[in-house]
Short mmCIF file of C-alpha atoms and ligand atoms in Angstrom, two decimals:
data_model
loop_
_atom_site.label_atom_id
_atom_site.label_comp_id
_atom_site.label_asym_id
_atom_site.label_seq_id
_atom_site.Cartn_x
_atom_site.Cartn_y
_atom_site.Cartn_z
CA UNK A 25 4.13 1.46 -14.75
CA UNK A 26 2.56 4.71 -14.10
CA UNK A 27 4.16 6.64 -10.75
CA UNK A 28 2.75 9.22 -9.15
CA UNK A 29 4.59 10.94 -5.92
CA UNK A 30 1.76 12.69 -3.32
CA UNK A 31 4.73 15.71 -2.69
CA UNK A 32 1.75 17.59 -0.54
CA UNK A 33 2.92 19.87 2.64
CA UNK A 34 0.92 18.26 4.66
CA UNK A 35 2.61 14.89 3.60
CA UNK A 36 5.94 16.06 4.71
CA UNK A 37 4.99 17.34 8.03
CA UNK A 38 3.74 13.76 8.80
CA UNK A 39 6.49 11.91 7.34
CA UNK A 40 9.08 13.93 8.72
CA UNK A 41 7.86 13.00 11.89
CA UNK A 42 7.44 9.03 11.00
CA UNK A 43 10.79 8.89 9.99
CA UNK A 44 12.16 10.78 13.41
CA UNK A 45 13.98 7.54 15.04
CA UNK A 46 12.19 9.02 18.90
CA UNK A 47 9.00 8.23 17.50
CA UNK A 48 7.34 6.07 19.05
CA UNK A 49 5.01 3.02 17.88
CA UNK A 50 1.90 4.59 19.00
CA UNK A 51 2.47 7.73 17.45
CA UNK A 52 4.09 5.69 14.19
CA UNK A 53 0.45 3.94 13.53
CA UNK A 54 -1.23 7.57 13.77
CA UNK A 55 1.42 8.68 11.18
CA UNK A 56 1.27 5.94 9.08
CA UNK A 57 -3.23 6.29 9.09
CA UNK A 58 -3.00 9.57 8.18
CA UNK A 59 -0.75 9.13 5.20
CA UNK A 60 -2.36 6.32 4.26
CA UNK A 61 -5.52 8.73 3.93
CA UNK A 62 -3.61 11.21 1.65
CA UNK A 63 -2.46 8.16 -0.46
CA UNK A 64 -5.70 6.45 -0.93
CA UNK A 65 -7.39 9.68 -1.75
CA UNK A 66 -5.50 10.09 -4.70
CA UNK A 67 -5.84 6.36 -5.63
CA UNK A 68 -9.27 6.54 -5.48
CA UNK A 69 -9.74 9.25 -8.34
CA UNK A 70 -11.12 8.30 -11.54
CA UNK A 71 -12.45 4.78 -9.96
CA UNK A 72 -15.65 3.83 -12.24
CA UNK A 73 -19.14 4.97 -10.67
CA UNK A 74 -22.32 3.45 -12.19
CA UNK A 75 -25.92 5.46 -11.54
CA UNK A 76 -28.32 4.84 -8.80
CA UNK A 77 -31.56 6.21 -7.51
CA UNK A 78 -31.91 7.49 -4.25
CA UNK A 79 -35.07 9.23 -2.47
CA UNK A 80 -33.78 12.24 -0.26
CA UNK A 81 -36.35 13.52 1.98
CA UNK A 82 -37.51 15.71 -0.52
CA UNK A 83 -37.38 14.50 -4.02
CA UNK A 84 -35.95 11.41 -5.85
CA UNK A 85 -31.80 11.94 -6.46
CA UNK A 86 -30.25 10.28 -9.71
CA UNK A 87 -26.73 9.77 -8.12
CA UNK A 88 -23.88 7.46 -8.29
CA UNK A 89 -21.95 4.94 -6.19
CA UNK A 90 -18.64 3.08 -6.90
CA UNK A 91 -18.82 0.31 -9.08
CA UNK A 92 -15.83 -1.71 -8.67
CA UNK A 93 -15.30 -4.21 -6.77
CA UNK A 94 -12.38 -3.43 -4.53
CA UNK A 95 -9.85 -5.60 -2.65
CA UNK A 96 -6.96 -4.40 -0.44
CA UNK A 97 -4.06 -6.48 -0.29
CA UNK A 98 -1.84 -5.89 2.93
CA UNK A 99 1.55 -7.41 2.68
CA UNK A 100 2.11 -8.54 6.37
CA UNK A 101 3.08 -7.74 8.94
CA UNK A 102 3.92 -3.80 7.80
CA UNK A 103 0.98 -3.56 5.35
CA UNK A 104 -1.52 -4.38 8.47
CA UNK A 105 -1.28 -0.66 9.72
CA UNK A 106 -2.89 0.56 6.33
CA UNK A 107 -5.88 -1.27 6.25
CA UNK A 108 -7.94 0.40 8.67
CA UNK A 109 -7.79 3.68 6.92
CA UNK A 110 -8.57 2.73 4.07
CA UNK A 111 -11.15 0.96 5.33
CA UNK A 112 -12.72 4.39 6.80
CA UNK A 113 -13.02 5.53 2.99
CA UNK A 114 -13.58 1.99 1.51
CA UNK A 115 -15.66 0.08 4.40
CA UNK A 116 -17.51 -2.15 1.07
CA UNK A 117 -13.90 -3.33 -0.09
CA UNK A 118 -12.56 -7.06 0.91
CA UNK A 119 -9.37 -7.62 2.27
CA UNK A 120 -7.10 -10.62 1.15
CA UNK A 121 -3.88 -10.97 3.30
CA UNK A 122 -0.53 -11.74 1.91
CA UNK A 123 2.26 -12.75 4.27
CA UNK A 124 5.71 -12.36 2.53
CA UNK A 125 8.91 -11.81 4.15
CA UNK A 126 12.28 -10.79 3.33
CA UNK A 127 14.89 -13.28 3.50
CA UNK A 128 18.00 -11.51 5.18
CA UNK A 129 20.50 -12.88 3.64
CA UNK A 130 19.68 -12.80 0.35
CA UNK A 131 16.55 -10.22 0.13
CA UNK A 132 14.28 -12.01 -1.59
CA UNK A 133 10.66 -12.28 -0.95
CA UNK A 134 8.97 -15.56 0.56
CA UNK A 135 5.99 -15.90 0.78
CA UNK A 136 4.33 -17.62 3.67
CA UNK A 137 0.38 -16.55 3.70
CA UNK A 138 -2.23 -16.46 0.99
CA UNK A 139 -5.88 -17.54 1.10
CA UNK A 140 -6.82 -15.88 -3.05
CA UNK A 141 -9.83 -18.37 -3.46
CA UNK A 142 -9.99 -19.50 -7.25
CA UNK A 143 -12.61 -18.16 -8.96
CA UNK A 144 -13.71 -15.11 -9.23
CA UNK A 145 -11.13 -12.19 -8.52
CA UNK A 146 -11.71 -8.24 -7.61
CA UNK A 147 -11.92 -5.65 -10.41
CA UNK A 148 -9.48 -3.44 -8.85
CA UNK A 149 -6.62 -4.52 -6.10
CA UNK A 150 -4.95 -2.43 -3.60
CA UNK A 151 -1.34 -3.69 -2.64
CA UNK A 152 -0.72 -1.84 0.95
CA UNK A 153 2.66 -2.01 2.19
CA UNK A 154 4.77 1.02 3.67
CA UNK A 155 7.93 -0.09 1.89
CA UNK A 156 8.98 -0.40 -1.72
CA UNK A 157 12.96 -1.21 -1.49
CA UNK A 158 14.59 -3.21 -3.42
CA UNK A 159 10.79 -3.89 -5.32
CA UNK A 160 10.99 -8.05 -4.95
CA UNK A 161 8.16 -8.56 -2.66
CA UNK A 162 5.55 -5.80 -4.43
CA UNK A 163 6.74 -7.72 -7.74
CA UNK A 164 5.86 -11.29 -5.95
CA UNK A 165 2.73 -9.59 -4.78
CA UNK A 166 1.60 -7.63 -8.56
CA UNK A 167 2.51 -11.07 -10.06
CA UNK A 168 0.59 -13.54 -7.67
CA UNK A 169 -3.11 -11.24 -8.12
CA UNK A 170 -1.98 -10.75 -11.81
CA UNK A 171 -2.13 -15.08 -11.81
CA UNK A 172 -5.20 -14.60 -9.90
CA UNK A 173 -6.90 -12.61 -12.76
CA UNK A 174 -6.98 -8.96 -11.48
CA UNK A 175 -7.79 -6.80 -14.12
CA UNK A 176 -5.98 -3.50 -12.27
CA UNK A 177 -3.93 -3.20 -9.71
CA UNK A 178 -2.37 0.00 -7.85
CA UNK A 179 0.80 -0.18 -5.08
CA UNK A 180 0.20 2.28 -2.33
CA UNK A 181 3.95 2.65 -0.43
CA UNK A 182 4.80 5.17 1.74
CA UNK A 183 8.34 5.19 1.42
CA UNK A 184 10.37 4.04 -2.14
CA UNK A 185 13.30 3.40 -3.04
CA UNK A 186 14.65 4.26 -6.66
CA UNK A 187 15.87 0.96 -6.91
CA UNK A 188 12.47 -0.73 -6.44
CA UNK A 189 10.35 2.12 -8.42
CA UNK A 190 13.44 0.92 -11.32
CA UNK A 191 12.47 -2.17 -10.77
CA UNK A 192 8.90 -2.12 -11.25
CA UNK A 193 9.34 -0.09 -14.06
CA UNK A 194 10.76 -3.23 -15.88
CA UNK A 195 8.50 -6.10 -14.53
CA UNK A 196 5.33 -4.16 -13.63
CA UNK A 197 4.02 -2.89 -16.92
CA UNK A 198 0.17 -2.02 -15.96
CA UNK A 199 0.85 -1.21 -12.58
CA UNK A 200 -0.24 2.22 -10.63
CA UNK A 201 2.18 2.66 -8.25
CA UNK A 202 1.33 5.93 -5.19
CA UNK A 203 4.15 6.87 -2.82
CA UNK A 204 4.78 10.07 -0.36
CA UNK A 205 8.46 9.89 -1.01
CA UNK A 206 11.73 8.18 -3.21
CA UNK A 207 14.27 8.39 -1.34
CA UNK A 208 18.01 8.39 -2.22
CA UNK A 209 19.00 5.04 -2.12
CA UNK A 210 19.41 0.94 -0.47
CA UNK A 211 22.06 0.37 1.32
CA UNK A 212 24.31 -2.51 2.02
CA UNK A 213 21.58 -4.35 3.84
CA UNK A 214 18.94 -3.59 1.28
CA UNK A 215 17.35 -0.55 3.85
CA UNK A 216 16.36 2.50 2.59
CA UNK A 217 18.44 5.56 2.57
CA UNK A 218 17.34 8.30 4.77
CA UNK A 219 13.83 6.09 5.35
CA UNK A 220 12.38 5.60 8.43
CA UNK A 221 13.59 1.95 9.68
CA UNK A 222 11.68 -1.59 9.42
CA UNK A 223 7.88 -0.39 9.05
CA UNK A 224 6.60 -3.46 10.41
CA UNK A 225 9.15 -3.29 13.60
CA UNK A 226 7.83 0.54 14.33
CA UNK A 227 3.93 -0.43 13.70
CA UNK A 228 4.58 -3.40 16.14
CA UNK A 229 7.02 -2.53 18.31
CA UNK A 230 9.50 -5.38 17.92
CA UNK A 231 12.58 -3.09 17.02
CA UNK A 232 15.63 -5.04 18.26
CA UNK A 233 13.79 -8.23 19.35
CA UNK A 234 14.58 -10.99 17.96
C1 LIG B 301 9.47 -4.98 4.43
C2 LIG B 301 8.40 -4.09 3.82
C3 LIG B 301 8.14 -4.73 2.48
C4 LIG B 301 9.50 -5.26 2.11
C5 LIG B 301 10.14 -4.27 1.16
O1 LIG B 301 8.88 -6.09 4.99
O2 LIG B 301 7.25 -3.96 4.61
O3 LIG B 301 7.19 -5.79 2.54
O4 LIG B 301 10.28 -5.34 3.32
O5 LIG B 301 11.34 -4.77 0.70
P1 LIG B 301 11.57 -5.16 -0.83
O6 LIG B 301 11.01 -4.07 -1.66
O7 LIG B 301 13.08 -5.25 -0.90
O8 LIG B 301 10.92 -6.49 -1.08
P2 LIG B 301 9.72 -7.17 5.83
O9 LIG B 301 10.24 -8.23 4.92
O10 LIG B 301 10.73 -6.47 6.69
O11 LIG B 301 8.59 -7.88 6.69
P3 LIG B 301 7.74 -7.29 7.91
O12 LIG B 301 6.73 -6.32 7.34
O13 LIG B 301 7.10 -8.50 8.47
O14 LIG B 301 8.70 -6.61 8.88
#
């Protein structure tokens, strides 16, 4: 697994402010765009280009354009507030939802939504989800498009635990993996230590409804 930590000064300002417990959910989703943007900009170097022609208004152009075909792969809900950034940079790339949860009790991943159509898969799949804790569900998620036939996948988290960057250290050989920050720890409850809450809770304001 190959890690790399966006430690930028611009990505502190922002997440210092997403993890501020008075933020609210409007502001959270602007927070959570914009460091989307500063992940997917690094996890969109080196992608493969292939030549093309273009005619600018004064002379032909030998350029290039991306040559991978590129799905994102939101883990819902949390994952949902990444997709339209990267979309802004990406607008060609597909999106195929996966809807996993974390059991409570025992924090495991289930899975409850996926539409991957047999046949042909992307070249290159983008896992979005805010949260990497204790690792289960990105490890559900790297091993269902792995079945699928992905060639390459890369994990773009906000937040990490060292527990779950551990974790997909061990099952997650080929994996890029993109966060703003690890953190110290999980706690009791599986949460991560400082952190910033339940992503998907903040994004959708449903903190403390049940
Ligand atoms: C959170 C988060 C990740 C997962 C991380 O989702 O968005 O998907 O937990 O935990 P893990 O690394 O221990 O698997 P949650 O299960 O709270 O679902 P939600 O996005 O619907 O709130």
């Amino acid at each position: 697994m190959n890690l790399q930590i966006i430690d930028h000064p611009v990505v502190r300002h922002h997440l210092t402010q997403l993890r501020d417990r008075d933020t609210p959910p409007e502001l959270f989703r602007t927070l959570v765009g914009r460091l989307t943007n500063l992940l997917v900009f690094r996890a969109t170097e080196g992608l493969e280009l292939r030549d093309c022609q273009v005619q600018t208004p004064m002379a032909a152009y030998q350029g290039q354009e991306l040559k991978s075909v590129i799905g994102l792969v939101p883990i819902l809900r949390a994952g949902l507030g990444m997709i339209d950034p990267v979309l802004s940079l990406l607008p060609m790339a597909q999106v195929w939802h996966l809807g996993l949860y974390r059991d409570e009790a025992t924090a495991q991943p289930v899975e409850y939504y996926s539409k991957l159509r047999p046949g042909r898969p992307v070249d290159l799949a983008m896992v979005l989800d805010p949260m990497l804790a204790t690792g289960g569900s990105a490890v559900l998620a790297y091993e269902t498009l792995k079945r699928w036939g992905v060639p390459h996948i890369k994990l773009l988290s906000i937040i990490s635990a060292p527990e779950g960057i551990d974790r997909l250290q061990r099952q997650c050989p080929d994996l890029d993996v993109y966060v703003c920050a690890v953190d110290q720890g999980l706690n009791e409850q599986n949460f991560i230590v400082p952190g910033l809450g339940d992503a998907g809770d903040r994004i959708f304001n449903t903190v403390g409804v049940d």
